[in-house]
PDB file of C-alpha atoms in Angstrom:
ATOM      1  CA  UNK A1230       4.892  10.302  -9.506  1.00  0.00           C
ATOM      2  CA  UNK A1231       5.272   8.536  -6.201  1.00  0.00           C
ATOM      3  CA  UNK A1232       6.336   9.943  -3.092  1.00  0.00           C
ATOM      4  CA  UNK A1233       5.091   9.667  -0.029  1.00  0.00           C
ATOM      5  CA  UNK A1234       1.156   8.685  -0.154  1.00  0.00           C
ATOM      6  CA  UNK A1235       0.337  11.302   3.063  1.00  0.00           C
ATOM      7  CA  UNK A1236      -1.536  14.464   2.710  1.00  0.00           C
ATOM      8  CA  UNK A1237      -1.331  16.742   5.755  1.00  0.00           C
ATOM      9  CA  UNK A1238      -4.605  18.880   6.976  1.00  0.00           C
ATOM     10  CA  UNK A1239      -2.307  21.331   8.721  1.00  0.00           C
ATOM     11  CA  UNK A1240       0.090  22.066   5.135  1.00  0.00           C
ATOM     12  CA  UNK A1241      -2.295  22.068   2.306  1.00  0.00           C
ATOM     13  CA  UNK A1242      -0.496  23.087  -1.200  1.00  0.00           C
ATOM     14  CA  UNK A1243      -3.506  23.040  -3.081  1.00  0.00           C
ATOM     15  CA  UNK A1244      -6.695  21.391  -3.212  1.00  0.00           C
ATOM     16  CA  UNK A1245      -7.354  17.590  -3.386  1.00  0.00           C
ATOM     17  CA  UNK A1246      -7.761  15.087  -5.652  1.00  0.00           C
ATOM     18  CA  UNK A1247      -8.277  11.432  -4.846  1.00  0.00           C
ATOM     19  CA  UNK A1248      -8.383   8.770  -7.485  1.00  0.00           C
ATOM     20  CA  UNK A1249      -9.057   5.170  -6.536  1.00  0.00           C
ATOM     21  CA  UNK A1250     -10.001   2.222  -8.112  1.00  0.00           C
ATOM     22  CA  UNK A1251     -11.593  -0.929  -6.202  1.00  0.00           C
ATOM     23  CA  UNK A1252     -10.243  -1.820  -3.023  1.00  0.00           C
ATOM     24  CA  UNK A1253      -7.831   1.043  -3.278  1.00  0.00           C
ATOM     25  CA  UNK A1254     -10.113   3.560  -1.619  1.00  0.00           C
ATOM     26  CA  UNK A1255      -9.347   2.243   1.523  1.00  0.00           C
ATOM     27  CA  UNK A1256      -6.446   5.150   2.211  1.00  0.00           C
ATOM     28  CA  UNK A1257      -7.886   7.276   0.413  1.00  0.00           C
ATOM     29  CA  UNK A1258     -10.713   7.304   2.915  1.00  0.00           C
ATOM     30  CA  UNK A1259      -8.441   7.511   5.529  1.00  0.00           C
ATOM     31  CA  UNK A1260      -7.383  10.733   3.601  1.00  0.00           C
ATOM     32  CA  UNK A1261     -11.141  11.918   3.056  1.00  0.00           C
ATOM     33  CA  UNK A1262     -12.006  11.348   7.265  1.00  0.00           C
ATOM     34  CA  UNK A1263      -8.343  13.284   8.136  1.00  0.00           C
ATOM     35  CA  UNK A1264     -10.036  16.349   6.165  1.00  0.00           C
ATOM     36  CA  UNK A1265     -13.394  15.776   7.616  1.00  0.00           C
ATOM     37  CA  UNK A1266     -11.976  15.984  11.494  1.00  0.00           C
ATOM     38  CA  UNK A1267      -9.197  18.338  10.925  1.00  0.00           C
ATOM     39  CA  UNK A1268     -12.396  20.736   9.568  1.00  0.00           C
ATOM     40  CA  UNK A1269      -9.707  21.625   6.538  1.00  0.00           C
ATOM     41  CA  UNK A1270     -11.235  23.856   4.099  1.00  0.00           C
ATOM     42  CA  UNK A1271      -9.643  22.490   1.394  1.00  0.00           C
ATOM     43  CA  UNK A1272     -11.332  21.796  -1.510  1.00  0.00           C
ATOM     44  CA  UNK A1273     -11.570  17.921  -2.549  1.00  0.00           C
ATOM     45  CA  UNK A1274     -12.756  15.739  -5.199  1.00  0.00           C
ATOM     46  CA  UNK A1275     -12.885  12.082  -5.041  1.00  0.00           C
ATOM     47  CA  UNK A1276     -12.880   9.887  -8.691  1.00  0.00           C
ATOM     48  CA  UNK A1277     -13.771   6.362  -8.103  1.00  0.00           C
ATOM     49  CA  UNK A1278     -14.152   3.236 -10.105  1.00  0.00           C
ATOM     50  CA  UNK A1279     -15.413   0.385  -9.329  1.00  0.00           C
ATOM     51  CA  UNK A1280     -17.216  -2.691 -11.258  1.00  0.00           C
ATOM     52  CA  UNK A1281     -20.562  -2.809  -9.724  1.00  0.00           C
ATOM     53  CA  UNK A1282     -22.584  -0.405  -7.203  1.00  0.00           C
ATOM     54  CA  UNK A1283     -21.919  -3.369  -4.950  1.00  0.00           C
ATOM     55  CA  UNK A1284     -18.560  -2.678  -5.042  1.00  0.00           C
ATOM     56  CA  UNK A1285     -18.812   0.429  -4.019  1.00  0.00           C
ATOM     57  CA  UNK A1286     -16.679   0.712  -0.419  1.00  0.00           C
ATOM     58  CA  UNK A1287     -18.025   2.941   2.067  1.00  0.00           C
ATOM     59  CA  UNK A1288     -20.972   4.478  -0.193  1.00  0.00           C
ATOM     60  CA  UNK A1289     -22.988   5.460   2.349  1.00  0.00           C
ATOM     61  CA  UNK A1290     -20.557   6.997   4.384  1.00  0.00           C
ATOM     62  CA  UNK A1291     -18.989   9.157   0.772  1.00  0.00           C
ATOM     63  CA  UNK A1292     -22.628  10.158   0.258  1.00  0.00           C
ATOM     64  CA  UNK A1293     -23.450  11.329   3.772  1.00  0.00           C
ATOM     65  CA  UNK A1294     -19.824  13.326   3.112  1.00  0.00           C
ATOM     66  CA  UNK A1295     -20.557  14.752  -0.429  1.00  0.00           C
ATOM     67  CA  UNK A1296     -23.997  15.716   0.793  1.00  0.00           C
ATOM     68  CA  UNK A1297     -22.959  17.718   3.729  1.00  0.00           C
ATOM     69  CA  UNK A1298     -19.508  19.201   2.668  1.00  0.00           C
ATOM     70  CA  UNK A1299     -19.864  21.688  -0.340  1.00  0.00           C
ATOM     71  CA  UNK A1300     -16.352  22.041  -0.858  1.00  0.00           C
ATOM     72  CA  UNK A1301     -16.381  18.040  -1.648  1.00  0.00           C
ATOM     73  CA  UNK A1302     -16.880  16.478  -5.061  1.00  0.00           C
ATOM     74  CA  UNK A1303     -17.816  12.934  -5.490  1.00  0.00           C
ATOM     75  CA  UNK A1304     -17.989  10.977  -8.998  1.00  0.00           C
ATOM     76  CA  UNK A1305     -18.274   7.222  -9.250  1.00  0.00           C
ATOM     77  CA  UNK A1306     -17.919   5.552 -12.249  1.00  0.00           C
ATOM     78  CA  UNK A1307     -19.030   1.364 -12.793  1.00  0.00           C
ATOM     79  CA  UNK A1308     -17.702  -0.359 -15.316  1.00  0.00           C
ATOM     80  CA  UNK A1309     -19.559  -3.738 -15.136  1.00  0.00           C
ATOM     81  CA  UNK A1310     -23.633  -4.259 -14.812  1.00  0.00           C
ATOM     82  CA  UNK A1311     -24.361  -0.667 -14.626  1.00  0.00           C
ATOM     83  CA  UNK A1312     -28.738  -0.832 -13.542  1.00  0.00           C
ATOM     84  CA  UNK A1313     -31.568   0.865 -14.461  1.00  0.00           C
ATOM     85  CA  UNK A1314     -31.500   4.424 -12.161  1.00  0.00           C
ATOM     86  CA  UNK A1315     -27.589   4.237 -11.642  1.00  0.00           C
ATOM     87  CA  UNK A1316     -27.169   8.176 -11.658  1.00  0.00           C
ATOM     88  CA  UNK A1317     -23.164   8.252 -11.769  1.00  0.00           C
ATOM     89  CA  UNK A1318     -20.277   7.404 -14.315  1.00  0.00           C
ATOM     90  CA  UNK A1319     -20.220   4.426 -16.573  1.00  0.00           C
ATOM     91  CA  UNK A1320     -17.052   2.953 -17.808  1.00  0.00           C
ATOM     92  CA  UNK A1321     -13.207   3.524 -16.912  1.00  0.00           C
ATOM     93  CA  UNK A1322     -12.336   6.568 -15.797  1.00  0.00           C
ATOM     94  CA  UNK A1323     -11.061   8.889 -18.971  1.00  0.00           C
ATOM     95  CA  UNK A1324      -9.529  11.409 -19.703  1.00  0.00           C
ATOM     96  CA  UNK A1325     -12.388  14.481 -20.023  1.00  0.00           C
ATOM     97  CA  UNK A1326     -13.994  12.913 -16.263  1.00  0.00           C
ATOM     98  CA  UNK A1327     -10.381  13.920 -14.813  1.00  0.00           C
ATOM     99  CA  UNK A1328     -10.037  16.837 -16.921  1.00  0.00           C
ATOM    100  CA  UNK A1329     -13.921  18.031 -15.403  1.00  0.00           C
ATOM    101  CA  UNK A1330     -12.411  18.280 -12.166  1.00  0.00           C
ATOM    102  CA  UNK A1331      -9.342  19.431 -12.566  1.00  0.00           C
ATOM    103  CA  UNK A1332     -11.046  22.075 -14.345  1.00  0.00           C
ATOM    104  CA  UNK A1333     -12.616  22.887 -11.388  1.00  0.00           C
ATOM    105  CA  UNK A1334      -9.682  22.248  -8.641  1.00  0.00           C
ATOM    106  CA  UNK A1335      -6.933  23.157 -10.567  1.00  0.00           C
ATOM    107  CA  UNK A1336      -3.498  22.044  -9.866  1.00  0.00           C
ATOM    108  CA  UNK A1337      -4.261  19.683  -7.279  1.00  0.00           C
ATOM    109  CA  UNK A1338      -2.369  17.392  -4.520  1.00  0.00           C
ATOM    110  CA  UNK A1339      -3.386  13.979  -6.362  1.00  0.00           C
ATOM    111  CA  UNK A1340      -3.223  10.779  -4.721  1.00  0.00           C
ATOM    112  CA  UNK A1341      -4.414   7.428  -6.917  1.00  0.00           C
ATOM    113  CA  UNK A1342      -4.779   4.234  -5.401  1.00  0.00           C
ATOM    114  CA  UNK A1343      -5.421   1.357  -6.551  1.00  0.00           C
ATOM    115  CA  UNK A1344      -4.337  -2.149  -8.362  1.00  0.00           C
ATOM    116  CA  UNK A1345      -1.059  -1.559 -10.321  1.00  0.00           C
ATOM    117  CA  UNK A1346      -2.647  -1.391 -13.622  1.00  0.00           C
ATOM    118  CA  UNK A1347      -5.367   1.215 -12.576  1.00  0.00           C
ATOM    119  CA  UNK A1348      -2.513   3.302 -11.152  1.00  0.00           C
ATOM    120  CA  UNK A1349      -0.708   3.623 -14.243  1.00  0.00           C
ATOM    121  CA  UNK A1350      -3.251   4.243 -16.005  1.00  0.00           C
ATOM    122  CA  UNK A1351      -5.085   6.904 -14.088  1.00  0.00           C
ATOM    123  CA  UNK A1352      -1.564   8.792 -13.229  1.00  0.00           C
ATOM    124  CA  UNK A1353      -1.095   8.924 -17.523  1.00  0.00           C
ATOM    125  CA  UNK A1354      -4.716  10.256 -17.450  1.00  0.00           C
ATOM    126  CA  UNK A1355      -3.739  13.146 -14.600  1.00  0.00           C
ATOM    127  CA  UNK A1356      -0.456  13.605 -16.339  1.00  0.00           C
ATOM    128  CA  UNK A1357      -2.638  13.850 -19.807  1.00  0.00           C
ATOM    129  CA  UNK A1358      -4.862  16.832 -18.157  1.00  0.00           C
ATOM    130  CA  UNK A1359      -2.396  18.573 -17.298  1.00  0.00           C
ATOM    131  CA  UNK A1360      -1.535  17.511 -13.541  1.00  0.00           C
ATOM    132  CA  UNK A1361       2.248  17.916 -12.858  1.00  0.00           C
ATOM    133  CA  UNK A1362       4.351  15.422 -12.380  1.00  0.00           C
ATOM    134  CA  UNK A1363       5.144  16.506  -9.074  1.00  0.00           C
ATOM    135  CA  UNK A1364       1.903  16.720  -7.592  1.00  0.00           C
ATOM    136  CA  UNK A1365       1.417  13.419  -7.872  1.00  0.00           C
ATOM    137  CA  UNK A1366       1.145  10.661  -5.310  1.00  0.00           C
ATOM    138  CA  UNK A1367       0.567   6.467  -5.781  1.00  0.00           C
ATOM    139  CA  UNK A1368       0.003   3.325  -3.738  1.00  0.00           C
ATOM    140  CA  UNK A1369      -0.636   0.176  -5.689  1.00  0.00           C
ATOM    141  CA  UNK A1370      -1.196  -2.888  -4.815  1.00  0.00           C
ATOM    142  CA  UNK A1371      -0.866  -6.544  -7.112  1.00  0.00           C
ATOM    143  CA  UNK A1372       2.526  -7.101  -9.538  1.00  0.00           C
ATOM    144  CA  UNK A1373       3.437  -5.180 -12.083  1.00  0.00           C
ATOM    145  CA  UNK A1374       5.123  -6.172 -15.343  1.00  0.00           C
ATOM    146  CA  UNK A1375       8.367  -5.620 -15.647  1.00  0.00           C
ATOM    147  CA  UNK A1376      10.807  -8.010 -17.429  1.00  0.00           C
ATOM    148  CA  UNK A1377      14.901  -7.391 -15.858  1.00  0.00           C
ATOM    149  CA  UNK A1378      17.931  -9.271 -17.588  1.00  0.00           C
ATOM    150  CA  UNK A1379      19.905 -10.699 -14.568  1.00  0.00           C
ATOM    151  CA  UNK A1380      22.753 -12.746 -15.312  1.00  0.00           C
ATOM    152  CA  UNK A1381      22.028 -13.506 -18.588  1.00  0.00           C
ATOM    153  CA  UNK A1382      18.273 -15.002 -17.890  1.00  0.00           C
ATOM    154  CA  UNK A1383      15.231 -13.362 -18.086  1.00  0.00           C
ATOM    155  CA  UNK A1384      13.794 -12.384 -15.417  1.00  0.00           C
ATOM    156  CA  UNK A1385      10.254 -11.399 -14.415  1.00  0.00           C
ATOM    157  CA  UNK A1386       9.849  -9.434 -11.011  1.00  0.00           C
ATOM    158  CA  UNK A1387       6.496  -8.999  -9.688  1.00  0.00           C
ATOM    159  CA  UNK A1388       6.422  -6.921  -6.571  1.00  0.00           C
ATOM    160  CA  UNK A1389       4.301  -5.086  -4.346  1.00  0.00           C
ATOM    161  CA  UNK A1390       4.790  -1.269  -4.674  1.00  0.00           C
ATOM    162  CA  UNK A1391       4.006   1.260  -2.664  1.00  0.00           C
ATOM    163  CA  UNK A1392       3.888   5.354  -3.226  1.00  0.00           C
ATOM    164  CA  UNK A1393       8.308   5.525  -2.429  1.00  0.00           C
ATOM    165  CA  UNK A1394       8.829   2.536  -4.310  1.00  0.00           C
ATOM    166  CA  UNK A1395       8.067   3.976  -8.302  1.00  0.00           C
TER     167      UNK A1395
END
């Protein structure tokens, strides 16, 4: 888990999957528009959470894509004031919504995104379905917990990491 948080049109491995949550789709867009101009048949899926369909980055623009790229599956999930008609996911993303696609994609290059929290958690949820360690790329964004005895004091570090940093 980690690594470097680029996927390359011209090397695929296998197919995609893109996991973001909030704010954190941003590269993975950048990711999505790569595969769009490149005109890489790859496979991809895109797993997004967000708290409200206002939230949503970009939903137009991952709509017009899902609609006109067969080989692309989109699944948004809200987890706050989900209205009347909303037609995707409700709630975090869990375990059998990551194991549906994987189902479908198989082993897949995986890149999450999002605050630190989300990360871990969605990267336990890949590793969970059966995703390999290996195939698996972060960027997160926000502190993290971790607690480091320096020097006899306790110590909290909160830093910003990024996909070579965990």
């Amino acid at each position: 888990i980690g690594g470097h948080f680029v996927w390359s049109a011209e090397e695929p491995r296998h197919p995609l999957l893109l996991v973001g949550g909030g704010s954190g789709i941003v590269p993975l867009m950048c990711i999505l528009r790569h595969r769009k101009l490149s005109g890489s048949p790859v496979r991809a899926a895109l797993l997004y959470s967000v708290r409200t369909r206002e939230d949503v980055i970009y939903h137009n623009e991952l709509t017009d894509m899902a609609r006109n790229d067969p080989r692309l599956t989109l699944r948004i999930t809200l987890t706050r004031n989900v209205e009347p008609g909303w037609s995707g996911g409700i709630g975090r993303i869990d375990l059998p919504a990551v194991q549906a696609l994987l189902k479908d994609l198989g082993v897949a290059d995986s890149f999450v995104c999002g605050s630190a929290d989300f990360v871990e958690a969605a990267s336990a949820l890949l590793l969970q379905a059966g995703q390999p360690f290996d195939e698996i790329r972060t960027e997160r964004f926000g502190p993290t917990r971790t607690s480091r005895v320096h020097g006899g004091a306790d110590e909290r570090s909160a830093q910003s990491a990024s996909g070579g940093s965990e």
